[in-house]
Tab-separated table of N, CA, C and O in Angstrom:
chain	number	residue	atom	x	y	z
A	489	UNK	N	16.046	82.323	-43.597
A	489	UNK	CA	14.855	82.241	-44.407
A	489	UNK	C	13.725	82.948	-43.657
A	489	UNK	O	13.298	82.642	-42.543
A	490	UNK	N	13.366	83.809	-44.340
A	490	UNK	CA	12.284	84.522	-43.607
A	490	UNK	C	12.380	85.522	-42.123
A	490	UNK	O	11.602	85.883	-41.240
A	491	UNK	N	13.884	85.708	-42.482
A	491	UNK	CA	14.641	86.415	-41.138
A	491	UNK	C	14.321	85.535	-40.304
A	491	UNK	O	14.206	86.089	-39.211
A	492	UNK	N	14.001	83.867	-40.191
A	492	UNK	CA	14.592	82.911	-38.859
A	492	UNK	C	15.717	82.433	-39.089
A	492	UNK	O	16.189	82.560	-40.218
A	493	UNK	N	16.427	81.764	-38.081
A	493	UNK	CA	17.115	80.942	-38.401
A	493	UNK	C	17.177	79.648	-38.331
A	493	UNK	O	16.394	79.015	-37.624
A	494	UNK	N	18.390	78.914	-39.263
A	494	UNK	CA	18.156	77.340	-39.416
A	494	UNK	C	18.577	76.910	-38.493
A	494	UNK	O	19.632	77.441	-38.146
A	495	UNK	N	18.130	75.939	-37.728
A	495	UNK	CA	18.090	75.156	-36.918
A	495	UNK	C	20.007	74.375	-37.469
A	495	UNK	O	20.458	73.896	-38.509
A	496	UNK	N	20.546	74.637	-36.133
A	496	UNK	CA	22.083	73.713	-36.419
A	496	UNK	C	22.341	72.427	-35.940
A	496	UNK	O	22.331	72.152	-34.741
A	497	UNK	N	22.592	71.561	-36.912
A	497	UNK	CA	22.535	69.759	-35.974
A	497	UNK	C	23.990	69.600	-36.277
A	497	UNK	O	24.556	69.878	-37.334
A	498	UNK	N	24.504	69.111	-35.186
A	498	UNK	CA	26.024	68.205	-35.298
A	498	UNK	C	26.400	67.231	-35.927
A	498	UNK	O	27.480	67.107	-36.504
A	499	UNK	N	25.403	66.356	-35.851
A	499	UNK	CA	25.068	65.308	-36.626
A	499	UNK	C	24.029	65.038	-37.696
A	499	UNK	O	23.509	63.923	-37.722
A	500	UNK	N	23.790	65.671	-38.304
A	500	UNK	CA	22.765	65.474	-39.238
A	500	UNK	C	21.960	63.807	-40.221
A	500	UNK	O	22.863	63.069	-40.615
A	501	UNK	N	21.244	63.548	-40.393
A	501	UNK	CA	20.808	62.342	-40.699
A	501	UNK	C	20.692	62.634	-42.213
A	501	UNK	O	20.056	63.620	-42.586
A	502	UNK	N	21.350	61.717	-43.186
A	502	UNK	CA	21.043	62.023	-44.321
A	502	UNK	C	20.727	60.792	-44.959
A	502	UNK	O	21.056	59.862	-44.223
A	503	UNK	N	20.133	60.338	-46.215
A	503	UNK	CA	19.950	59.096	-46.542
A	503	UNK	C	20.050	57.732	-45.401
A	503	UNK	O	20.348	56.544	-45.531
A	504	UNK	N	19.788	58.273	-44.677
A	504	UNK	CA	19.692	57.062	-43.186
A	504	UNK	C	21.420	56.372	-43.006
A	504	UNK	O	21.739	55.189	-42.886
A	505	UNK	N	22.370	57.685	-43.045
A	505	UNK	CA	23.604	58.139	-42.578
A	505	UNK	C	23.668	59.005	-41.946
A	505	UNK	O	23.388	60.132	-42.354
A	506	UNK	N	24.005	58.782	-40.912
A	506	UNK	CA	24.233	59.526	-39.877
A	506	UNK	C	25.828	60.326	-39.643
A	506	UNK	O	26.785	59.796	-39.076
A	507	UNK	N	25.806	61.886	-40.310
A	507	UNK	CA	27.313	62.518	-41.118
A	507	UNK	C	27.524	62.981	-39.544
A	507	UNK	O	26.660	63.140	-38.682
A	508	UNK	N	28.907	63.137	-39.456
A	508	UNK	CA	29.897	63.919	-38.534
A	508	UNK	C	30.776	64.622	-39.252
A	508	UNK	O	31.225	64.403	-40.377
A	509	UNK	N	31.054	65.797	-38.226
A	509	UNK	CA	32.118	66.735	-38.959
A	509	UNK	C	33.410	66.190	-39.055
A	509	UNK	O	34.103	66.751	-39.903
A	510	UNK	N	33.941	65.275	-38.451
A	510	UNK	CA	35.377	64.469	-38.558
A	510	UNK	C	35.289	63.529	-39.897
A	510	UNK	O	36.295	63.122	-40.480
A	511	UNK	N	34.272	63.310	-40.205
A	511	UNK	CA	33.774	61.904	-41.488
A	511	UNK	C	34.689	60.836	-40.999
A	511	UNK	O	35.326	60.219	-41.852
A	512	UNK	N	34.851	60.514	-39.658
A	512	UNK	CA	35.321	59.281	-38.766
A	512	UNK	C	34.081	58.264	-39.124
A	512	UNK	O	34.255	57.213	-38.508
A	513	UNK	N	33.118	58.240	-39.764
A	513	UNK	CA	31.754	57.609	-39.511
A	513	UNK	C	31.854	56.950	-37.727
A	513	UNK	O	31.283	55.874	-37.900
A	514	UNK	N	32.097	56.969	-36.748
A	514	UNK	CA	32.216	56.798	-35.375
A	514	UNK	C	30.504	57.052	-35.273
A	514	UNK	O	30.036	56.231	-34.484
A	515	UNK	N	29.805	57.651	-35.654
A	515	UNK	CA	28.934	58.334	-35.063
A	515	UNK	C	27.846	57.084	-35.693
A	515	UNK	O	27.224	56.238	-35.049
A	516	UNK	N	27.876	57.310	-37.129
A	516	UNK	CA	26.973	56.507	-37.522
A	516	UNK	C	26.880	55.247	-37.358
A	516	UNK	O	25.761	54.754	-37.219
A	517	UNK	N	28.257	54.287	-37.332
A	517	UNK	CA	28.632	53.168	-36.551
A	517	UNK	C	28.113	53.075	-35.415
A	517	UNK	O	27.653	51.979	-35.094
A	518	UNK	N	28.054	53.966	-34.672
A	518	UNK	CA	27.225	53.788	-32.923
A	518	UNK	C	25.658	53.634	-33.345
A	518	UNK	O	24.843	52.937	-32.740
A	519	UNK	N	25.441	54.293	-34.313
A	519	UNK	CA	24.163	54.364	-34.604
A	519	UNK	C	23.612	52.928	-35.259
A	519	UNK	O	22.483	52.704	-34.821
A	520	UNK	N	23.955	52.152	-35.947
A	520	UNK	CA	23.769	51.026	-36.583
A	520	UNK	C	23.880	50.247	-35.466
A	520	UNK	O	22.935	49.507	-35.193
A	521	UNK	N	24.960	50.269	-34.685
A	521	UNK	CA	25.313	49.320	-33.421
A	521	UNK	C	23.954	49.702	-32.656
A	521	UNK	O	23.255	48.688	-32.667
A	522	UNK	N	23.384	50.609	-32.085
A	522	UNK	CA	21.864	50.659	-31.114
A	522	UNK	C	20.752	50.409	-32.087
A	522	UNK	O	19.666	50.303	-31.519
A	523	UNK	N	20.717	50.302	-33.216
A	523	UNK	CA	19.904	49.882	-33.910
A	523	UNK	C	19.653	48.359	-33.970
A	523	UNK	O	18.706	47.745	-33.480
A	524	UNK	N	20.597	47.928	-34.605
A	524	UNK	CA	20.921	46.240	-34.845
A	524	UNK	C	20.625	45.827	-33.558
A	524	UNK	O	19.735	44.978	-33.509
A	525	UNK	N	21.347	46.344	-31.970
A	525	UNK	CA	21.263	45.382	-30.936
A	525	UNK	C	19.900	45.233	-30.520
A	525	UNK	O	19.621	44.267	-29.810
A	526	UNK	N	19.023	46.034	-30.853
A	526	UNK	CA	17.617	46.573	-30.576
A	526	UNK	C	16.668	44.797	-31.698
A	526	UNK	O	15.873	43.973	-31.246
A	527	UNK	N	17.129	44.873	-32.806
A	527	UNK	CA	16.751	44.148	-33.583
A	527	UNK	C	17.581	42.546	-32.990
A	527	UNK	O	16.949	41.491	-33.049
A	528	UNK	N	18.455	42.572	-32.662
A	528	UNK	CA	18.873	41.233	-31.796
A	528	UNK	C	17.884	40.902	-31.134
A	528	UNK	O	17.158	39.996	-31.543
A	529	UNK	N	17.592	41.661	-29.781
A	529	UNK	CA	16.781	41.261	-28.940
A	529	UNK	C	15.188	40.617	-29.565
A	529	UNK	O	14.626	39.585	-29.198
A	530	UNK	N	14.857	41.335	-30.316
A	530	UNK	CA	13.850	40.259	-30.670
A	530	UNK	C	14.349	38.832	-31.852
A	530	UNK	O	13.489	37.991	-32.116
A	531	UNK	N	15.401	38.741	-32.311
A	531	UNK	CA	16.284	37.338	-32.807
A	531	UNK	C	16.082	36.457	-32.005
A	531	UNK	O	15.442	35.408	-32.077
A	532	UNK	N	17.021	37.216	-30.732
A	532	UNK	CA	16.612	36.365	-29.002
A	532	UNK	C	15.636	35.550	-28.827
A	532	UNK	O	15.565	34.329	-28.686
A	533	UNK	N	14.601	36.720	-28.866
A	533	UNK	CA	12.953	36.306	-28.123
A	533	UNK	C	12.354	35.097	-29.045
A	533	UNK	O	11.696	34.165	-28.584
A	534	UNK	N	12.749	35.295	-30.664
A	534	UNK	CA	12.176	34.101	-31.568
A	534	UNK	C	12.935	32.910	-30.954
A	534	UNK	O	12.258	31.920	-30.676
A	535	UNK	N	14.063	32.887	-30.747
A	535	UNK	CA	14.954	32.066	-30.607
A	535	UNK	C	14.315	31.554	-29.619
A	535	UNK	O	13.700	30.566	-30.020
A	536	UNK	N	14.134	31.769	-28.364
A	536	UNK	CA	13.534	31.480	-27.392
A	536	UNK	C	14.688	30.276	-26.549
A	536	UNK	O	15.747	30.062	-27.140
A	537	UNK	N	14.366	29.332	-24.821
A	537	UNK	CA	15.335	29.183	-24.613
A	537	UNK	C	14.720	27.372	-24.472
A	537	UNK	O	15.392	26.355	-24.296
A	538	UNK	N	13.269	27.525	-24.627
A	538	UNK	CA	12.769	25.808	-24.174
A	538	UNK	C	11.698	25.867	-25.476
A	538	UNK	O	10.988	24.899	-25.748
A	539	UNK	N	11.669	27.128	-26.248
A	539	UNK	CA	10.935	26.629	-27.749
A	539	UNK	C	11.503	27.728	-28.635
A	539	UNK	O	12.221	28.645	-28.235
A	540	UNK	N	11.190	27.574	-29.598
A	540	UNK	CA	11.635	28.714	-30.812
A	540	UNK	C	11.923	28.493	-32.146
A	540	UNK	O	11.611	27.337	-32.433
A	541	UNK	N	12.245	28.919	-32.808
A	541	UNK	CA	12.513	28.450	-34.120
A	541	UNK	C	13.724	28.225	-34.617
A	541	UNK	O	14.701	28.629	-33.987
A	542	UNK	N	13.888	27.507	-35.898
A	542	UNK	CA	14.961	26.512	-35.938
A	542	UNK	C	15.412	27.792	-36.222
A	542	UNK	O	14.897	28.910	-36.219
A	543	UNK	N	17.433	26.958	-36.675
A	543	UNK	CA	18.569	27.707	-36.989
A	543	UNK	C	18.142	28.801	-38.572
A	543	UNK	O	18.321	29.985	-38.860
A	544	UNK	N	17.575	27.714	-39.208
A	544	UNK	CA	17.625	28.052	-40.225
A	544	UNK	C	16.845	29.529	-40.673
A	544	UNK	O	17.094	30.302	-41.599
A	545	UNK	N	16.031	29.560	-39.845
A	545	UNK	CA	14.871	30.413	-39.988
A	545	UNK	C	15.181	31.618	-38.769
A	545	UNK	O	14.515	32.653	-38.729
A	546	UNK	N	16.322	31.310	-37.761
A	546	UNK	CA	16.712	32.274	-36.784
A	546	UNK	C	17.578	33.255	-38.258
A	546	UNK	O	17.424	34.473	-38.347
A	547	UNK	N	18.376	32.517	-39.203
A	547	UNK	CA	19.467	32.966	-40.375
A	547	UNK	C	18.880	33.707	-41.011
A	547	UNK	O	18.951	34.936	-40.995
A	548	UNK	N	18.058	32.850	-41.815
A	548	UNK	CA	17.266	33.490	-42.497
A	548	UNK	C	16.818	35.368	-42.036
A	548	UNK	O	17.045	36.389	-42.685
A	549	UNK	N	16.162	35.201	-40.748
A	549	UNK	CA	15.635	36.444	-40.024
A	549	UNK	C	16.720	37.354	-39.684
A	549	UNK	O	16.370	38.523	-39.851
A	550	UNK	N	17.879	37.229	-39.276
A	550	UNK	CA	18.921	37.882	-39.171
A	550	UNK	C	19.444	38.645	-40.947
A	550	UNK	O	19.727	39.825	-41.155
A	551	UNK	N	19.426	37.538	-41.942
A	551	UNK	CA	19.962	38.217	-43.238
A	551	UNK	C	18.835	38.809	-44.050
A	551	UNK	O	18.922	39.320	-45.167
A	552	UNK	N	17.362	38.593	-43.015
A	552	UNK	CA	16.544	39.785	-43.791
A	552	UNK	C	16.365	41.347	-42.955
A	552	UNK	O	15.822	42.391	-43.317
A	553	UNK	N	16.954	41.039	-41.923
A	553	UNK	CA	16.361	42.402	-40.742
A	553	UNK	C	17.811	42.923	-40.421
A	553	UNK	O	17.948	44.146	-40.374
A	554	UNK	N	18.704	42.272	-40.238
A	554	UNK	CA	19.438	43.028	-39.510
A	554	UNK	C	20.868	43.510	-40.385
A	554	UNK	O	21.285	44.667	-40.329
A	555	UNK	N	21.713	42.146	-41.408
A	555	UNK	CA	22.497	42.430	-42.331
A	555	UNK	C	22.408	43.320	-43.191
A	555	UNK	O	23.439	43.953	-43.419
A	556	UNK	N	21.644	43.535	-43.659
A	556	UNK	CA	20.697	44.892	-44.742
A	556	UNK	C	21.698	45.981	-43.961
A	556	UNK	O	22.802	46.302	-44.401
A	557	UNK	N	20.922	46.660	-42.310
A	557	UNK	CA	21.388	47.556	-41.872
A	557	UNK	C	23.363	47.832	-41.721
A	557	UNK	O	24.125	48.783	-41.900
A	558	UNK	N	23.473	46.640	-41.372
A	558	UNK	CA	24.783	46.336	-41.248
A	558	UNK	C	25.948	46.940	-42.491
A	558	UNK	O	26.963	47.605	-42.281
A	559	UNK	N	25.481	46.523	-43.625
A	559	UNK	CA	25.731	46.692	-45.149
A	559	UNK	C	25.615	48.088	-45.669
A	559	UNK	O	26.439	48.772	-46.277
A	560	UNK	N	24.530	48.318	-45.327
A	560	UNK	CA	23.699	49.565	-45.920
A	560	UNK	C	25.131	51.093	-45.702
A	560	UNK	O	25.584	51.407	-44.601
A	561	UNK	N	25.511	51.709	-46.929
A	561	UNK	CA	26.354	52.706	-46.455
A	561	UNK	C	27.788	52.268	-46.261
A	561	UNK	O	28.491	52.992	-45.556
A	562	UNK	N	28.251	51.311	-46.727
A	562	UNK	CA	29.550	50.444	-46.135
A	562	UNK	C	30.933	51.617	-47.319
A	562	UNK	O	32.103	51.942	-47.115
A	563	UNK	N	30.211	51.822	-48.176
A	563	UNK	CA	31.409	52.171	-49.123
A	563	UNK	C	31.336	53.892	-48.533
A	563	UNK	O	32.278	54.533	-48.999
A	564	UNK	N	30.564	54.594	-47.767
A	564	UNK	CA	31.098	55.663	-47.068
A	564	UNK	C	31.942	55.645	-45.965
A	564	UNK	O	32.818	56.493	-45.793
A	565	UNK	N	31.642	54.382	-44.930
A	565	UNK	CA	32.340	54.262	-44.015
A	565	UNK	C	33.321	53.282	-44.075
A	565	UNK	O	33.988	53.145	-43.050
A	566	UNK	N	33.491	52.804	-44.709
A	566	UNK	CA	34.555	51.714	-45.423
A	566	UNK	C	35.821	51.894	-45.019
A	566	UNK	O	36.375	50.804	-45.160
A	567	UNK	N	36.939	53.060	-44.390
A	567	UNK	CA	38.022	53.539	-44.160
A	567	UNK	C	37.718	53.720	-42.187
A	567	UNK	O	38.582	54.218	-41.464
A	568	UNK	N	36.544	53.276	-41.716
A	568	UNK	CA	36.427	53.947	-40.741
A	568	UNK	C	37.757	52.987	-39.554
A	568	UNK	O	38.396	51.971	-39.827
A	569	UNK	N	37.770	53.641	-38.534
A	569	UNK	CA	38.877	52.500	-37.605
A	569	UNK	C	38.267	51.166	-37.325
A	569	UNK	O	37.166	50.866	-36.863
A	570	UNK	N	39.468	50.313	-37.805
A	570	UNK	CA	39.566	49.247	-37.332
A	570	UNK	C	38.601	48.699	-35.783
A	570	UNK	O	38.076	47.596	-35.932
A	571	UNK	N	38.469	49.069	-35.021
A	571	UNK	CA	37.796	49.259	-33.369
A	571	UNK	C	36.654	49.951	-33.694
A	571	UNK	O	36.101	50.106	-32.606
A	572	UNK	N	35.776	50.604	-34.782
A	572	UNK	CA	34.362	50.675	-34.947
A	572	UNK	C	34.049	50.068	-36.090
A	572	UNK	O	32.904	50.297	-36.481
A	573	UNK	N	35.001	49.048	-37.049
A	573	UNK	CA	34.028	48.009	-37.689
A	573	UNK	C	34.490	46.926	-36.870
A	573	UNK	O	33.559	46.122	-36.831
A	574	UNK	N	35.144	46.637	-36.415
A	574	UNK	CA	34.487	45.468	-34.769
A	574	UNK	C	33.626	45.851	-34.206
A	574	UNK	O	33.436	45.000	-33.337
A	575	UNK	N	32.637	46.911	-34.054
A	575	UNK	CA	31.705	46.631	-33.565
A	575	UNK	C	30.403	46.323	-34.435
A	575	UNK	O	29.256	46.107	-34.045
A	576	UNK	N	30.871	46.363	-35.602
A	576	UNK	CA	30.057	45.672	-36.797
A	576	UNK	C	29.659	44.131	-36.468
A	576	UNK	O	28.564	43.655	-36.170
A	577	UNK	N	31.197	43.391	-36.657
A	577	UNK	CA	31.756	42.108	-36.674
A	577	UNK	C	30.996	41.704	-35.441
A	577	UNK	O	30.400	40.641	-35.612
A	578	UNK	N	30.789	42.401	-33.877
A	578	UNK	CA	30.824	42.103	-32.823
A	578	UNK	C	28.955	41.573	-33.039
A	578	UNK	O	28.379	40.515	-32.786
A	579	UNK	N	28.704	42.265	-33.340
A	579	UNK	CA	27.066	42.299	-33.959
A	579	UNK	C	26.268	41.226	-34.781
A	579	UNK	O	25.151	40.712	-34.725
A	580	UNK	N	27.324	41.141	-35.529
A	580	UNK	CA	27.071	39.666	-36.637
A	580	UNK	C	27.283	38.485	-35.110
A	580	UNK	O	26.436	37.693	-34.696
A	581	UNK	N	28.391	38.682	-34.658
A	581	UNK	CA	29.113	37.394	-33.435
A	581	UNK	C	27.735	37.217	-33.061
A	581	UNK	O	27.173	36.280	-33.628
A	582	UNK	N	27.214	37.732	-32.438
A	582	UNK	CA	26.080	38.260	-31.551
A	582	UNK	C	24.652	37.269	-31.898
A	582	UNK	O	24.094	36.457	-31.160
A	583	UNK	N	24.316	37.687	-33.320
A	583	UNK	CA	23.684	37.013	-34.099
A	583	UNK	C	23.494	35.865	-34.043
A	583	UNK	O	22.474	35.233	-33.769
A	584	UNK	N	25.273	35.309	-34.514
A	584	UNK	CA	25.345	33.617	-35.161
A	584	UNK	C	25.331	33.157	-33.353
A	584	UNK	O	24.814	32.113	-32.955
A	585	UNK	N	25.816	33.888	-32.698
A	585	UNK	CA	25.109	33.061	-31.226
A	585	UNK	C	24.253	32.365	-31.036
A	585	UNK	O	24.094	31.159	-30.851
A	586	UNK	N	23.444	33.567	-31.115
A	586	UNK	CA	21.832	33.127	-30.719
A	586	UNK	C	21.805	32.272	-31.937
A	586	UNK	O	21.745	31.143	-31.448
A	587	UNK	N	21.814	32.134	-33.231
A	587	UNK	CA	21.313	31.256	-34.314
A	587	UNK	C	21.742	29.771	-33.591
A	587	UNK	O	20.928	28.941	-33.187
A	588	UNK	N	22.976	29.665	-33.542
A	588	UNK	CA	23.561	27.885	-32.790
A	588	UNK	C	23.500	27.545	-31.305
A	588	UNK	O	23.721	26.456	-30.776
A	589	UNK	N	23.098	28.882	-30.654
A	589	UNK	CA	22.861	28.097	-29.263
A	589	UNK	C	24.409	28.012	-28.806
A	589	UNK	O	24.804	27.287	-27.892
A	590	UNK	N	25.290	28.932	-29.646
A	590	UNK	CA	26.762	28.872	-28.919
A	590	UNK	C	27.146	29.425	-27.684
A	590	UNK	O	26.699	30.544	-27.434
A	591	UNK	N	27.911	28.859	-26.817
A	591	UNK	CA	28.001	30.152	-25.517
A	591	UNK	C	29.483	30.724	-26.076
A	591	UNK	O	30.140	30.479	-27.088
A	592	UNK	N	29.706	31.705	-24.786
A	592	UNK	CA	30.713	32.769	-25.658
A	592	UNK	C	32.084	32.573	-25.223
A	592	UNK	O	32.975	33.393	-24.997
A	593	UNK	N	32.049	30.933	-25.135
A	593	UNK	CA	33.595	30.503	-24.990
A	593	UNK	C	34.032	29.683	-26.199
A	593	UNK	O	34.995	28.961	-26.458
A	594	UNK	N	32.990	30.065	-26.799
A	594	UNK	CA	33.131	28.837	-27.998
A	594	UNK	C	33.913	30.028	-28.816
A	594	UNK	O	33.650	31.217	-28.634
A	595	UNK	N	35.160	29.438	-29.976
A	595	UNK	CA	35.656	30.597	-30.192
A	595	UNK	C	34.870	30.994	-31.877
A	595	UNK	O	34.128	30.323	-32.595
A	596	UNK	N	35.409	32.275	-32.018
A	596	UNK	CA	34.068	33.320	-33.294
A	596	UNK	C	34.403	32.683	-34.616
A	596	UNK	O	33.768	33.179	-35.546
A	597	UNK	N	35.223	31.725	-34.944
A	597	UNK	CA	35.497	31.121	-36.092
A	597	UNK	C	34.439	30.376	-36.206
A	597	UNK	O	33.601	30.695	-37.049
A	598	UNK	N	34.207	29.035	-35.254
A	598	UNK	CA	33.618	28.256	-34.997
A	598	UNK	C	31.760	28.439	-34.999
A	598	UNK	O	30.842	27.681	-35.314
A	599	UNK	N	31.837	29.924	-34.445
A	599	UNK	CA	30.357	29.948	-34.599
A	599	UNK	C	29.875	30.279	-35.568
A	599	UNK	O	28.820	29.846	-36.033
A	600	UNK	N	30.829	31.397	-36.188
A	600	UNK	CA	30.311	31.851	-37.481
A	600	UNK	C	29.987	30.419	-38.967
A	600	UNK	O	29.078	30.255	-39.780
A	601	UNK	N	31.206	29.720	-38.676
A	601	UNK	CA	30.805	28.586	-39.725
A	601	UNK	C	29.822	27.871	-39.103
A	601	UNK	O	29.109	27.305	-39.932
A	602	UNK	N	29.513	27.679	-38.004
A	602	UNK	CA	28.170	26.787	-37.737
A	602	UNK	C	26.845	27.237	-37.665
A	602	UNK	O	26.008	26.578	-37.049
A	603	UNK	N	26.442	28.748	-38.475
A	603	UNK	CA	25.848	29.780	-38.464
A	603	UNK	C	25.914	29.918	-39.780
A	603	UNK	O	25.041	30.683	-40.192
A	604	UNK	N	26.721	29.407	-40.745
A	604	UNK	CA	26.806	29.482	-42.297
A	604	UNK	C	27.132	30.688	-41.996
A	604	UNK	O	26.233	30.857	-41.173
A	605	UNK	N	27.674	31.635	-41.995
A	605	UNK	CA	28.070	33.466	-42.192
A	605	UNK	C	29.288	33.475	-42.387
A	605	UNK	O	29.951	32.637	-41.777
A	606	UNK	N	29.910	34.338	-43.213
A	606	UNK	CA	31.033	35.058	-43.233
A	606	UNK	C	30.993	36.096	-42.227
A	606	UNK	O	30.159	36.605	-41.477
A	607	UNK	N	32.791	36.264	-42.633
A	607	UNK	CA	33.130	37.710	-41.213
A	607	UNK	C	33.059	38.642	-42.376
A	607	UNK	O	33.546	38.509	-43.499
A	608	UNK	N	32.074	39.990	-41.675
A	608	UNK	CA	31.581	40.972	-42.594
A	608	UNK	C	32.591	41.803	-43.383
A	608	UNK	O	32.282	42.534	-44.324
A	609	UNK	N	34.216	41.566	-42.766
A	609	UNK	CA	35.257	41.916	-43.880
A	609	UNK	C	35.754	41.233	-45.164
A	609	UNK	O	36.496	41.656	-46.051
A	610	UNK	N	34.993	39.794	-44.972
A	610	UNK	CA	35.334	39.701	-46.103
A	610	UNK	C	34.538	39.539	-47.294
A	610	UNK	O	34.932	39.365	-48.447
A	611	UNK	N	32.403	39.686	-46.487
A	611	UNK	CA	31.956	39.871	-47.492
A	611	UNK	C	32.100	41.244	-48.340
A	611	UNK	O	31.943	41.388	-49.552
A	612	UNK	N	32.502	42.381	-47.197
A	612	UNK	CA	33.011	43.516	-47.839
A	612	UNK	C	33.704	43.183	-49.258
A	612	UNK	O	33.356	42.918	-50.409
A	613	UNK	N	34.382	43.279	-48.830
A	613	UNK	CA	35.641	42.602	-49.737
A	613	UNK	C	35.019	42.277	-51.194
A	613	UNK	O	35.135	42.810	-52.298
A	614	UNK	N	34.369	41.262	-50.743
A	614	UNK	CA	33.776	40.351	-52.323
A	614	UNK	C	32.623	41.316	-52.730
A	614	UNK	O	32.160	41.107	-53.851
A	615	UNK	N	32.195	42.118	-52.164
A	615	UNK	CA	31.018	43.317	-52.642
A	615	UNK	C	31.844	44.473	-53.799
A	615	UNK	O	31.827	44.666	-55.015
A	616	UNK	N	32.506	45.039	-52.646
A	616	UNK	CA	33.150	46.132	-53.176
A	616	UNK	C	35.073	46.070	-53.284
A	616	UNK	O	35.897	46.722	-52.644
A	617	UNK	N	35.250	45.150	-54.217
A	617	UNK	CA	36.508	45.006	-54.124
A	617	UNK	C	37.592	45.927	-54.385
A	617	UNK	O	38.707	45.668	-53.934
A	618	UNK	N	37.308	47.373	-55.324
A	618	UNK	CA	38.196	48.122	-55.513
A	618	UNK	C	38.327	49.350	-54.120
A	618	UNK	O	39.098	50.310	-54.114
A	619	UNK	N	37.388	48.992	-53.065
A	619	UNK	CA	37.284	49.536	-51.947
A	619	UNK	C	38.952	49.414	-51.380
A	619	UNK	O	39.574	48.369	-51.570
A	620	UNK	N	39.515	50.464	-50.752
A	620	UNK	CA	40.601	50.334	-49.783
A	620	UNK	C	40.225	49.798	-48.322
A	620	UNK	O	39.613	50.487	-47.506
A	621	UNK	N	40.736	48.264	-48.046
A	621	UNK	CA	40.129	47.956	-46.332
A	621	UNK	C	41.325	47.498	-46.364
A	621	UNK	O	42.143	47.232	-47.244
A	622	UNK	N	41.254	47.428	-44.601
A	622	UNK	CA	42.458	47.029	-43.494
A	622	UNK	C	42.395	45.635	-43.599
A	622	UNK	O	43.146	44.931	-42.924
């Protein structure tokens, strides 16, 4: 354009998807994962460790700030490997932690129901059911 040239990105950002030339979504998955953990840390800080706010309202704050992102784009990356939507799942874990005050021997069944949450495959699932998942 104008005898310059266009600027070439590897990754390009599109509708707040982050595309790769493999369409592994790997890329954009990493990207949601430094996003979300970024948005944990202040979950954390509300949470606090000798005051903070209740469970309910730690939930609440998690399914308005951080699940959105989590969700957002699922039926593009929906096929991605097994080992980068665990790090989806790993994220939610993460979450219902801090919400119950669980430590991380407690096992992820347990926290998630005492956290009220589903595991994000199977709200998949009930969203987009004619979706192909593992």
């Amino acid at each position: 354009m104008d005898n310059k040239n266009l600027a070439y990105e590897k990754h390009p950002k599109y509708l707040g998807y982050v595309l790769d030339p493999e369409w592994s979504s790997h890329t954009h998955i990493d990207h949601i994962v430094s996003k979300c953990r970024k948005l944990l840390s202040i979950l954390k800080f509300i949470a606090g460790k000798d005051w903070g706010a209740e469970a309910v309202t730690l939930r609440d704050t998690y399914l308005a700030l951080i699940r959105p992102i989590l969700e957002y784009g699922f039926p593009v990356y929906c096929c991605a490997s097994a080992t980068s939507l665990e790090k989806l799942e790993k994220i939610q874990l993460g979450a219902a932690r801090i919400i119950t005050g669980l430590r991380r021997s407690c096992p992820k069944e347990i926290v998630l129901f005492e956290a009220d949450l589903q595991p994000l495959h199977l709200i998949y699932k009930q969203k987009y059911p004619l979706q192909l998942l593992q």
